[in-house]
Amino acid sequence: MALNSKIPSGPLESKWKTYKSTCKLVNPANKRQLEIIVVGTGLAGASAAASLGEMGYKVKAFCFQDSPRRAHSIAAQGGINAAKNYQNDGDSTYRLFYDTIKGGDYRAREGNVYRLAEVSANIIDQCVAQGVPFAREYGGLLSNRSFGGTQVQRTFYAAGQTGQQLLIGAYQGLERQISLGNVEMFSRHEMLEVVKIDGRARGIIARDLVTGELERHFGHAVLLCTGGYGNVFYLSTNAMGSNVTAAWKAHKQGAYFGNPCFTQIHPTCIPVSGDHQSKLTLMSESLRNDGRIWTPKAKGDNRKATDIPEEERDYYLERRYPAFGNLVPRDVASRAAKERCDAGYGVGSSKMAVYLDFASAIERYGKVEAHKNGLGHADKATIYKLGKDVVKEKYGNLFDMYAKITGENPYEVPMRIYPAVHYTMGGLWVDYELMTNVPGLYALGEANFSDHGANRLGASALMQGLADGYFVIPYTLGNNLADDIRTKAIPTDHPAFVQAEKEVNDRINKLMGIKGTESVESFHKRLGKIMWDKCGMGRNAKGLTEAISEIQALRKEFWSNVRIPGDIKEYNPELDKAGRVADFMELGELMCKDALERNESCGGHFREESQTEDGEALRDDEKYMYVAAWEYKGESQFELHKESLDYEVVHPSARSYK
């Protein structure tokens, strides 16, 4: 099947405008007859459900959490990008588009990315109107800070809890539609199958996680807004419940999986402290605005950070990438930290960490405040106190979080950080309309592959989730549903629903019938170790080949020896987790296959065989300038389809942040 990305013709800057003014519409009376299923209530799902409910569609929204506002978008910290140019520092729609394409190492579609940059400005206006408390400058204008991969300040933020504030905004819109009866909300429900009728997605099978009952739900279209799959690595910055199940079920029903190996490793996480940990904590990338990253110049230097004089410190990002310094993109910063630690310059008890130091920022801000207060000759203690107050205002909740977890005061000693799995650029393949290759089945936000190429720039996840939900899907869904207005709601006793429910039921019974000796958690941990060691920050052909056979063996062992306590028809989180881990094992194998197939380095995918003399990623545009879209063909069988990437406006070049 040929992949048609449906990118509109015409100049880049007018594609979306032309699409919006020529797409088909559904009149208000017909919208009331159309039922839409939205799975997931993070930024993409909540904004889509709220928008579609507001427009008059009958919406059913599903989330596995106890409330839609517990979706993992709540954990995003540092900010959301938009090309507003409030700082008058040279930003523009084109520059945001260019930075995103370059940041993704020229592995994203121009059309989608330009549209994202274009609607970014509307998102901020929408959120301000909802009452999102963005930080403001002294004069009342919205404040901006810098993020990696850019030389302008375009990141809007609400302290270090931007995701939470944006999600509350979208959640309020969603709750309003629920109270009006336009959206029916199903919390504590997990989608376990896509139902297809005559080749189209026409509903889902969901499991009530409290009672264990399976339910059938019809929809004229199904929207998957279910986030990313970083938890395949076990240890990641994702919430413990984040999983790939909804997207994977869609994949097994024929939806292609795009670029599964593109994983983002975030450079500023609190380092692993031992084998007991089940999740990692992110320290926002916004800290790289003011924090300076360094290691000692001497190997194995065991002195306290504060005892190491300035001339014996290596600010290695500033040294290697003078133009961007500490604000290089995430993949570059992560690999640089790994390289320093591997070479023996790491710090802390594990030696797998580097310092993120705020001393010079505190001093700099302190001097400015002293001047403002007419204290021209303030002493060190006064400068420190004034500077600390400014840093507290900007990053206080992040510093508090670090102190709670590590027991150290980051105002007085540098933070220790190390890269960790964070976001996934891969996801279900979608066209310009956000529809997968299965008609009627859409993927929004992190669940799709579409906008970030091989590496996502910081503060672009929130931007994409809200762009898809508020500004893209209302048009593209209508364009497709305009041809579906004569389709009456299909009763859920249709044979396709009966068959889909039977398959879900059989799988659950099979899992419960294994009665082995090993916990779900231990299998997940073992899978994560294989993935991190062999398909993590560095990958090579030998390791990936080993990983594939190790995962196959682990999967076999799982299906013969996993132990799930409890019963099916009750609240049973171990059973929920078992289903998710079973899907992660299949996905892990595909990720390794995809990484093995892509014999080049680009963005977050670093093949050790493919690097420059100074250790940078070496792309191979001649052979690999395509989206890898994988089709499921049966157990351990996947067929590769390629969507070639044509750059009409940006000319791919070796990425340089020097």
mmCIF file with all atom_site columns, N, CA and C in Angstrom, residues 586-618:
data_model
loop_
_atom_site.group_PDB
_atom_site.id
_atom_site.type_symbol
_atom_site.label_atom_id
_atom_site.label_alt_id
_atom_site.label_comp_id
_atom_site.label_asym_id
_atom_site.label_entity_id
_atom_site.label_seq_id
_atom_site.pdbx_PDB_ins_code
_atom_site.Cartn_x
_atom_site.Cartn_y
_atom_site.Cartn_z
_atom_site.occupancy
_atom_site.B_iso_or_equiv
_atom_site.pdbx_formal_charge
_atom_site.auth_seq_id
_atom_site.auth_comp_id
_atom_site.auth_asym_id
_atom_site.auth_atom_id
_atom_site.pdbx_PDB_model_num
ATOM 1  N N  . GLU A 1 586 ? 6.458  -6.807 22.504 1.00 0.00 ? 586 GLU A N  1
ATOM 2  C CA . GLU A 1 586 ? 6.341  -6.857 21.043 1.00 0.00 ? 586 GLU A CA 1
ATOM 3  C C  . GLU A 1 586 ? 6.884  -5.571 20.427 1.00 0.00 ? 586 GLU A C  1
ATOM 4  N N  . LEU A 1 587 ? 6.558  -4.429 21.053 1.00 0.00 ? 587 LEU A N  1
ATOM 5  C CA . LEU A 1 587 ? 7.049  -3.143 20.564 1.00 0.00 ? 587 LEU A CA 1
ATOM 6  C C  . LEU A 1 587 ? 8.577  -3.076 20.646 1.00 0.00 ? 587 LEU A C  1
ATOM 7  N N  . GLY A 1 588 ? 9.146  -3.561 21.773 1.00 0.00 ? 588 GLY A N  1
ATOM 8  C CA . GLY A 1 588 ? 10.607 -3.516 21.957 1.00 0.00 ? 588 GLY A CA 1
ATOM 9  C C  . GLY A 1 588 ? 11.339 -4.208 20.823 1.00 0.00 ? 588 GLY A C  1
ATOM 10 N N  . GLU A 1 589 ? 10.776 -5.338 20.407 1.00 0.00 ? 589 GLU A N  1
ATOM 11 C CA . GLU A 1 589 ? 11.391 -6.065 19.295 1.00 0.00 ? 589 GLU A CA 1
ATOM 12 C C  . GLU A 1 589 ? 11.367 -5.223 18.012 1.00 0.00 ? 589 GLU A C  1
ATOM 13 N N  . LEU A 1 590 ? 10.214 -4.571 17.754 1.00 0.00 ? 590 LEU A N  1
ATOM 14 C CA . LEU A 1 590 ? 10.110 -3.733 16.545 1.00 0.00 ? 590 LEU A CA 1
ATOM 15 C C  . LEU A 1 590 ? 11.065 -2.539 16.622 1.00 0.00 ? 590 LEU A C  1
ATOM 16 N N  . MET A 1 591 ? 11.205 -1.951 17.822 1.00 0.00 ? 591 MET A N  1
ATOM 17 C CA . MET A 1 591 ? 12.126 -0.813 17.967 1.00 0.00 ? 591 MET A CA 1
ATOM 18 C C  . MET A 1 591 ? 13.547 -1.223 17.597 1.00 0.00 ? 591 MET A C  1
ATOM 19 N N  . CYS A 1 592 ? 13.955 -2.397 18.075 1.00 0.00 ? 592 CYS A N  1
ATOM 20 C CA . CYS A 1 592 ? 15.312 -2.874 17.774 1.00 0.00 ? 592 CYS A CA 1
ATOM 21 C C  . CYS A 1 592 ? 15.460 -3.174 16.277 1.00 0.00 ? 592 CYS A C  1
ATOM 22 N N  . LYS A 1 593 ? 14.426 -3.719 15.683 1.00 0.00 ? 593 LYS A N  1
ATOM 23 C CA . LYS A 1 593 ? 14.430 -4.011 14.239 1.00 0.00 ? 593 LYS A CA 1
ATOM 24 C C  . LYS A 1 593 ? 14.596 -2.723 13.433 1.00 0.00 ? 593 LYS A C  1
ATOM 25 N N  . ASP A 1 594 ? 13.825 -1.708 13.846 1.00 0.00 ? 594 ASP A N  1
ATOM 26 C CA . ASP A 1 594 ? 13.862 -0.414 13.163 1.00 0.00 ? 594 ASP A CA 1
ATOM 27 C C  . ASP A 1 594 ? 15.239 0.237  13.316 1.00 0.00 ? 594 ASP A C  1
ATOM 28 N N  . ALA A 1 595 ? 15.806 0.133  14.523 1.00 0.00 ? 595 ALA A N  1
ATOM 29 C CA . ALA A 1 595 ? 17.128 0.717  14.790 1.00 0.00 ? 595 ALA A CA 1
ATOM 30 C C  . ALA A 1 595 ? 18.217 -0.004 13.997 1.00 0.00 ? 595 ALA A C  1
ATOM 31 N N  . LEU A 1 596 ? 18.028 -1.310 13.807 1.00 0.00 ? 596 LEU A N  1
ATOM 32 C CA . LEU A 1 596 ? 19.003 -2.113 13.060 1.00 0.00 ? 596 LEU A CA 1
ATOM 33 C C  . LEU A 1 596 ? 18.932 -1.767 11.574 1.00 0.00 ? 596 LEU A C  1
ATOM 34 N N  . GLU A 1 597 ? 17.716 -1.579 11.099 1.00 0.00 ? 597 GLU A N  1
ATOM 35 C CA . GLU A 1 597 ? 17.468 -1.266 9.686  1.00 0.00 ? 597 GLU A CA 1
ATOM 36 C C  . GLU A 1 597 ? 18.033 0.104  9.319  1.00 0.00 ? 597 GLU A C  1
ATOM 37 N N  . ARG A 1 598 ? 17.955 1.055  10.262 1.00 0.00 ? 598 ARG A N  1
ATOM 38 C CA . ARG A 1 598 ? 18.389 2.439  9.989  1.00 0.00 ? 598 ARG A CA 1
ATOM 39 C C  . ARG A 1 598 ? 19.866 2.567  10.330 1.00 0.00 ? 598 ARG A C  1
ATOM 40 N N  . ASN A 1 599 ? 20.698 2.246  9.352  1.00 0.00 ? 599 ASN A N  1
ATOM 41 C CA . ASN A 1 599 ? 22.139 2.200  9.573  1.00 0.00 ? 599 ASN A CA 1
ATOM 42 C C  . ASN A 1 599 ? 22.772 3.578  9.380  1.00 0.00 ? 599 ASN A C  1
ATOM 43 N N  . GLU A 1 600 ? 22.288 4.539  10.159 1.00 0.00 ? 600 GLU A N  1
ATOM 44 C CA . GLU A 1 600 ? 22.817 5.911  10.163 1.00 0.00 ? 600 GLU A CA 1
ATOM 45 C C  . GLU A 1 600 ? 22.566 6.450  11.563 1.00 0.00 ? 600 GLU A C  1
ATOM 46 N N  . SER A 1 601 ? 23.178 7.581  11.874 1.00 0.00 ? 601 SER A N  1
ATOM 47 C CA . SER A 1 601 ? 22.861 8.256  13.130 1.00 0.00 ? 601 SER A CA 1
ATOM 48 C C  . SER A 1 601 ? 22.081 9.517  12.813 1.00 0.00 ? 601 SER A C  1
ATOM 49 N N  . CYS A 1 602 ? 20.995 9.733  13.537 1.00 0.00 ? 602 CYS A N  1
ATOM 50 C CA . CYS A 1 602 ? 20.247 10.982 13.362 1.00 0.00 ? 602 CYS A CA 1
ATOM 51 C C  . CYS A 1 602 ? 19.469 11.235 14.647 1.00 0.00 ? 602 CYS A C  1
ATOM 52 N N  . GLY A 1 603 ? 19.543 12.462 15.151 1.00 0.00 ? 603 GLY A N  1
ATOM 53 C CA . GLY A 1 603 ? 18.798 12.824 16.350 1.00 0.00 ? 603 GLY A CA 1
ATOM 54 C C  . GLY A 1 603 ? 19.037 11.857 17.492 1.00 0.00 ? 603 GLY A C  1
ATOM 55 N N  . GLY A 1 604 ? 17.928 11.357 18.070 1.00 0.00 ? 604 GLY A N  1
ATOM 56 C CA . GLY A 1 604 ? 18.027 10.463 19.216 1.00 0.00 ? 604 GLY A CA 1
ATOM 57 C C  . GLY A 1 604 ? 18.454 9.048  18.866 1.00 0.00 ? 604 GLY A C  1
ATOM 58 N N  . HIS A 1 605 ? 18.607 8.768  17.568 1.00 0.00 ? 605 HIS A N  1
ATOM 59 C CA . HIS A 1 605 ? 19.025 7.421  17.126 1.00 0.00 ? 605 HIS A CA 1
ATOM 60 C C  . HIS A 1 605 ? 20.514 7.483  16.783 1.00 0.00 ? 605 HIS A C  1
ATOM 61 N N  . PHE A 1 606 ? 21.353 6.954  17.672 1.00 0.00 ? 606 PHE A N  1
ATOM 62 C CA . PHE A 1 606 ? 22.797 7.063  17.475 1.00 0.00 ? 606 PHE A CA 1
ATOM 63 C C  . PHE A 1 606 ? 23.397 5.686  17.242 1.00 0.00 ? 606 PHE A C  1
ATOM 64 N N  . ARG A 1 607 ? 23.702 5.399  15.964 1.00 0.00 ? 607 ARG A N  1
ATOM 65 C CA . ARG A 1 607 ? 24.380 4.145  15.637 1.00 0.00 ? 607 ARG A CA 1
ATOM 66 C C  . ARG A 1 607 ? 25.881 4.384  15.739 1.00 0.00 ? 607 ARG A C  1
ATOM 67 N N  . GLU A 1 608 ? 26.534 3.614  16.615 1.00 0.00 ? 608 GLU A N  1
ATOM 68 C CA . GLU A 1 608 ? 27.951 3.854  16.884 1.00 0.00 ? 608 GLU A CA 1
ATOM 69 C C  . GLU A 1 608 ? 28.814 3.690  15.636 1.00 0.00 ? 608 GLU A C  1
ATOM 70 N N  . GLU A 1 609 ? 28.322 2.891  14.667 1.00 0.00 ? 609 GLU A N  1
ATOM 71 C CA . GLU A 1 609 ? 29.096 2.694  13.423 1.00 0.00 ? 609 GLU A CA 1
ATOM 72 C C  . GLU A 1 609 ? 29.064 3.943  12.552 1.00 0.00 ? 609 GLU A C  1
ATOM 73 N N  . SER A 1 610 ? 28.161 4.886  12.893 1.00 0.00 ? 610 SER A N  1
ATOM 74 C CA . SER A 1 610 ? 27.937 6.016  12.005 1.00 0.00 ? 610 SER A CA 1
ATOM 75 C C  . SER A 1 610 ? 28.106 7.336  12.761 1.00 0.00 ? 610 SER A C  1
ATOM 76 N N  . GLN A 1 611 ? 29.382 7.749  12.930 1.00 0.00 ? 611 GLN A N  1
ATOM 77 C CA . GLN A 1 611 ? 29.641 9.013  13.630 1.00 0.00 ? 611 GLN A CA 1
ATOM 78 C C  . GLN A 1 611 ? 30.826 9.730  13.017 1.00 0.00 ? 611 GLN A C  1
ATOM 79 N N  . THR A 1 612 ? 30.881 11.040 13.229 1.00 0.00 ? 612 THR A N  1
ATOM 80 C CA . THR A 1 612 ? 31.983 11.831 12.690 1.00 0.00 ? 612 THR A CA 1
ATOM 81 C C  . THR A 1 612 ? 33.218 11.628 13.568 1.00 0.00 ? 612 THR A C  1
ATOM 82 N N  . GLU A 1 613 ? 34.330 12.206 13.141 1.00 0.00 ? 613 GLU A N  1
ATOM 83 C CA . GLU A 1 613 ? 35.582 12.061 13.894 1.00 0.00 ? 613 GLU A CA 1
ATOM 84 C C  . GLU A 1 613 ? 35.455 12.572 15.327 1.00 0.00 ? 613 GLU A C  1
ATOM 85 N N  . ASP A 1 614 ? 34.667 13.657 15.507 1.00 0.00 ? 614 ASP A N  1
ATOM 86 C CA . ASP A 1 614 ? 34.543 14.178 16.875 1.00 0.00 ? 614 ASP A CA 1
ATOM 87 C C  . ASP A 1 614 ? 33.268 13.685 17.568 1.00 0.00 ? 614 ASP A C  1
ATOM 88 N N  . GLY A 1 615 ? 32.765 12.525 17.139 1.00 0.00 ? 615 GLY A N  1
ATOM 89 C CA . GLY A 1 615 ? 31.703 11.844 17.878 1.00 0.00 ? 615 GLY A CA 1
ATOM 90 C C  . GLY A 1 615 ? 30.295 12.378 17.672 1.00 0.00 ? 615 GLY A C  1
ATOM 91 N N  . GLU A 1 616 ? 30.088 13.181 16.606 1.00 0.00 ? 616 GLU A N  1
ATOM 92 C CA . GLU A 1 616 ? 28.730 13.678 16.337 1.00 0.00 ? 616 GLU A CA 1
ATOM 93 C C  . GLU A 1 616 ? 27.984 12.683 15.443 1.00 0.00 ? 616 GLU A C  1
ATOM 94 N N  . ALA A 1 617 ? 26.637 12.807 15.439 1.00 0.00 ? 617 ALA A N  1
ATOM 95 C CA . ALA A 1 617 ? 25.796 11.913 14.625 1.00 0.00 ? 617 ALA A CA 1
ATOM 96 C C  . ALA A 1 617 ? 26.068 12.144 13.127 1.00 0.00 ? 617 ALA A C  1
ATOM 97 N N  . LEU A 1 618 ? 26.203 11.046 12.392 1.00 0.00 ? 618 LEU A N  1
ATOM 98 C CA . LEU A 1 618 ? 26.483 11.141 10.955 1.00 0.00 ? 618 LEU A CA 1
ATOM 99 C C  . LEU A 1 618 ? 25.293 10.570 10.186 1.00 0.00 ? 618 LEU A C  1
#
